[in-house]
Short mmCIF file of C-alpha atoms and ligand atoms in Angstrom, two decimals:
data_model
loop_
_atom_site.label_atom_id
_atom_site.label_comp_id
_atom_site.label_asym_id
_atom_site.label_seq_id
_atom_site.Cartn_x
_atom_site.Cartn_y
_atom_site.Cartn_z
CA ALA A 1 77.84 49.78 -5.79
CA ALA A 2 77.44 46.12 -4.85
CA MET A 3 73.88 45.97 -6.11
CA ARG A 4 73.96 48.15 -9.22
CA HIS A 5 74.81 45.37 -11.68
CA LEU A 6 72.64 42.63 -10.23
CA PRO A 7 71.43 40.19 -11.38
CA TYR A 8 74.73 39.53 -13.16
CA PHE A 9 75.06 36.53 -15.51
CA CYS A 10 78.44 35.03 -16.13
CA ARG A 11 80.00 31.88 -17.50
CA GLY A 12 83.52 30.49 -17.61
CA GLU A 13 85.85 27.58 -17.15
CA VAL A 14 86.60 26.22 -13.66
CA VAL A 15 90.33 26.53 -12.97
CA LYS A 16 92.66 25.43 -10.17
CA GLY A 17 92.53 27.79 -7.21
CA PHE A 18 95.14 28.74 -4.66
CA GLY A 19 94.91 25.50 -2.71
CA ARG A 20 93.70 27.27 0.39
CA GLY A 21 92.18 23.99 1.48
CA SER A 22 88.55 25.02 1.02
CA LYS A 23 87.65 21.42 0.26
CA GLU A 24 89.26 20.23 3.49
CA LEU A 25 86.94 22.63 5.33
CA GLY A 26 83.98 21.03 3.55
CA ILE A 27 83.40 24.17 1.51
CA PRO A 28 85.05 23.65 -1.91
CA THR A 29 84.99 26.76 -4.12
CA ALA A 30 85.09 26.56 -7.91
CA ASN A 31 87.43 29.31 -9.12
CA PHE A 32 86.95 31.29 -12.32
CA SER A 33 89.93 32.20 -14.48
CA GLU A 34 91.50 35.64 -14.31
CA GLN A 35 89.89 36.63 -17.66
CA VAL A 36 86.39 35.91 -16.39
CA VAL A 37 86.93 37.96 -13.24
CA GLU A 38 88.44 40.79 -15.32
CA SER A 39 85.21 40.91 -17.32
CA PHE A 40 83.17 41.64 -14.17
CA PRO A 41 81.96 45.22 -13.73
CA SER A 42 85.03 46.91 -12.26
CA ASP A 43 83.12 48.49 -9.39
CA ILE A 44 81.48 45.28 -8.15
CA SER A 45 82.22 45.16 -4.42
CA ASN A 46 84.28 42.50 -2.72
CA GLY A 47 82.29 40.31 -0.40
CA VAL A 48 79.88 37.40 -0.36
CA TYR A 49 76.94 37.04 -2.76
CA TYR A 50 74.18 34.48 -3.38
CA GLY A 51 72.75 33.19 -6.62
CA TRP A 52 72.28 30.17 -8.86
CA ALA A 53 74.93 27.98 -10.49
CA CYS A 54 75.12 25.18 -13.01
CA VAL A 55 78.04 23.00 -14.17
CA GLY A 56 77.98 22.19 -17.89
CA ASN A 57 74.44 21.23 -18.79
CA GLY A 58 73.72 19.95 -15.28
CA ASP A 59 71.06 20.94 -12.78
CA VAL A 60 70.86 24.47 -11.41
CA HIS A 61 71.78 24.72 -7.71
CA LYS A 62 71.92 27.40 -5.06
CA MET A 63 75.35 28.94 -4.55
CA VAL A 64 77.35 31.42 -2.51
CA LEU A 65 80.06 33.42 -4.27
CA SER A 66 83.04 35.12 -2.73
CA ILE A 67 84.67 38.01 -4.58
CA GLY A 68 87.99 39.01 -3.07
CA TRP A 69 91.60 39.85 -3.81
CA ASN A 70 93.75 37.35 -5.64
CA PRO A 71 96.90 36.56 -3.65
CA PHE A 72 98.58 35.22 -6.81
CA TYR A 73 98.57 38.72 -8.25
CA LYS A 74 99.76 40.48 -5.09
CA ASN A 75 96.13 41.38 -4.33
CA ILE A 76 95.79 43.79 -7.25
CA LYS A 77 93.39 41.50 -9.13
CA LYS A 78 90.10 40.11 -7.99
CA SER A 79 89.22 36.45 -7.60
CA ALA A 80 85.77 34.89 -7.74
CA GLU A 81 85.02 31.58 -6.04
CA THR A 82 81.68 29.79 -6.14
CA HIS A 83 80.59 27.26 -3.54
CA ILE A 84 77.69 25.31 -5.02
CA ILE A 85 75.24 24.11 -2.38
CA HIS A 86 75.13 20.55 -3.64
CA ALA A 87 77.14 17.37 -3.01
CA PHE A 88 78.97 16.48 -6.24
CA LYS A 89 80.44 13.01 -6.70
CA ASP A 90 83.51 14.29 -8.55
CA ASP A 91 85.55 17.42 -9.14
CA PHE A 92 84.70 19.43 -12.25
CA TYR A 93 87.89 21.30 -13.12
CA GLY A 94 87.88 22.34 -16.79
CA GLU A 95 84.08 22.33 -17.04
CA VAL A 96 82.01 25.40 -17.78
CA LEU A 97 80.38 26.99 -14.75
CA SER A 98 77.41 29.29 -15.35
CA ILE A 99 76.22 31.55 -12.56
CA VAL A 100 73.79 34.34 -11.93
CA ILE A 101 74.78 36.62 -9.06
CA ILE A 102 71.59 37.90 -7.46
CA GLY A 103 72.22 39.54 -4.11
CA TYR A 104 74.84 40.73 -1.65
CA ILE A 105 75.19 39.11 1.78
CA ARG A 106 78.13 40.84 3.43
CA SER A 107 81.50 42.50 2.95
CA GLU A 108 84.85 40.73 3.22
CA LYS A 109 86.03 40.18 6.77
CA ASN A 110 89.09 38.93 8.58
CA PHE A 111 88.44 36.14 11.02
CA SER A 112 90.36 35.46 14.18
CA SER A 113 90.12 31.70 13.79
CA LEU A 114 89.31 28.98 11.30
CA GLU A 115 86.21 28.10 13.35
CA ALA A 116 84.96 31.68 13.09
CA LEU A 117 85.53 31.64 9.32
CA VAL A 118 83.74 28.33 8.83
CA SER A 119 80.77 29.36 10.96
CA ALA A 120 80.45 32.68 9.06
CA ILE A 121 80.36 30.73 5.78
CA GLN A 122 77.74 28.36 7.21
CA GLU A 123 75.64 31.42 8.06
CA ASP A 124 76.19 32.79 4.53
CA ILE A 125 74.94 29.47 3.14
CA GLU A 126 71.82 29.55 5.32
CA GLU A 127 71.13 33.15 4.28
CA ALA A 128 71.60 32.21 0.59
CA LYS A 129 69.17 29.29 0.95
CA ARG A 130 66.52 31.53 2.53
CA GLN A 131 66.91 34.33 -0.03
CA LEU A 132 66.84 31.98 -3.01
CA ASP A 133 63.52 30.47 -1.89
CA LEU A 134 61.83 33.85 -2.39
CA PRO A 135 59.67 33.75 -5.57
CA GLU A 136 61.48 36.72 -7.16
CA HIS A 137 64.84 34.89 -6.83
CA LEU A 138 63.51 31.39 -7.52
CA LYS A 139 62.38 32.45 -10.97
CA LEU A 140 65.97 33.09 -12.11
CA LYS A 141 66.70 29.39 -11.59
CA ASP A 142 64.73 28.70 -14.78
CA ASP A 143 66.40 31.41 -16.83
CA ASN A 144 67.30 30.42 -20.41
CA PHE A 145 70.89 31.39 -19.61
CA PHE A 146 71.26 28.00 -17.89
CA ARG A 147 70.09 26.03 -20.93
CA LEU A 148 73.04 25.80 -23.30
CA PRO A 149 72.30 24.52 -26.81
CA GLU A 150 72.51 20.72 -27.07
CA GLY A 151 76.09 19.48 -27.51
CA LYS A 152 77.61 22.93 -27.24
CA THR A 153 80.11 23.99 -24.65
CA VAL A 154 81.28 27.50 -24.03
CA LYS A 155 84.89 28.17 -23.23
CA HIS A 156 86.46 31.49 -22.39
P1 ADP B 201 90.90 25.08 -5.54
O1 ADP B 201 91.88 25.81 -4.68
O2 ADP B 201 91.54 24.36 -6.70
O3 ADP B 201 89.75 25.95 -5.99
P2 ADP B 201 89.02 23.87 -3.65
O4 ADP B 201 89.42 23.16 -2.38
O5 ADP B 201 88.40 25.24 -3.50
O6 ADP B 201 90.30 23.91 -4.61
O7 ADP B 201 88.03 22.89 -4.43
C1 ADP B 201 87.40 23.37 -5.58
C2 ADP B 201 87.02 22.27 -6.55
O8 ADP B 201 86.18 21.30 -5.92
C3 ADP B 201 86.18 22.83 -7.69
O9 ADP B 201 87.00 23.35 -8.74
C4 ADP B 201 85.37 21.62 -8.13
O10 ADP B 201 86.06 20.89 -9.14
C5 ADP B 201 85.26 20.77 -6.86
N1 ADP B 201 83.94 20.80 -6.21
C6 ADP B 201 83.28 19.69 -5.75
N2 ADP B 201 82.11 20.00 -5.17
C7 ADP B 201 82.00 21.36 -5.25
C8 ADP B 201 80.97 22.28 -4.82
N3 ADP B 201 79.85 21.85 -4.19
N4 ADP B 201 81.16 23.60 -5.08
C9 ADP B 201 82.29 24.02 -5.70
N5 ADP B 201 83.28 23.21 -6.12
C10 ADP B 201 83.15 21.88 -5.91
MG1 MG B 202 88.61 27.17 -4.68
#
């Protein structure tokens, strides 16, 4: 079920997350709004994915995406959070994030400690980097989806 819809292209505004302190861990995650996540195929599995991401009309970077349950909605709605593998100078809340989800890395897990969580995410990032260097995945970086028309922004 995780793979059936991939690659999956999606675009939406970056909203405030749950303040779980991802940034403090050095792994900020850009959250999509509830409407964007609702538009995902309903049977897309929770877990960690890799793909490409672009903010506004900026460069396309590698990313890891976590799809999980949204604690704000008593865990009945999904959330989607993208960590872009790039050092940005500033936050980009309110900007349009475009992503293509390409492959599945692992299912959601509970971790016994913060260290275990952070090291799992570091491993996810390394796996994403390796996968995205494969020619078949690299080619999606240049997809027209990432080239918005000049001066146009897309808001959901
Ligand atoms: P929140 O709970 O509001 O999502 P986070 O700690 O997860 O807070 O930080 C996410 C925010 O950090 C993003 O919305 C974005 O504006 C900013 N940010 C800066 N660098 C990155 C990055 N490399 N990947 C994702 N978001 C980033
Ligand atoms: Mg976040």
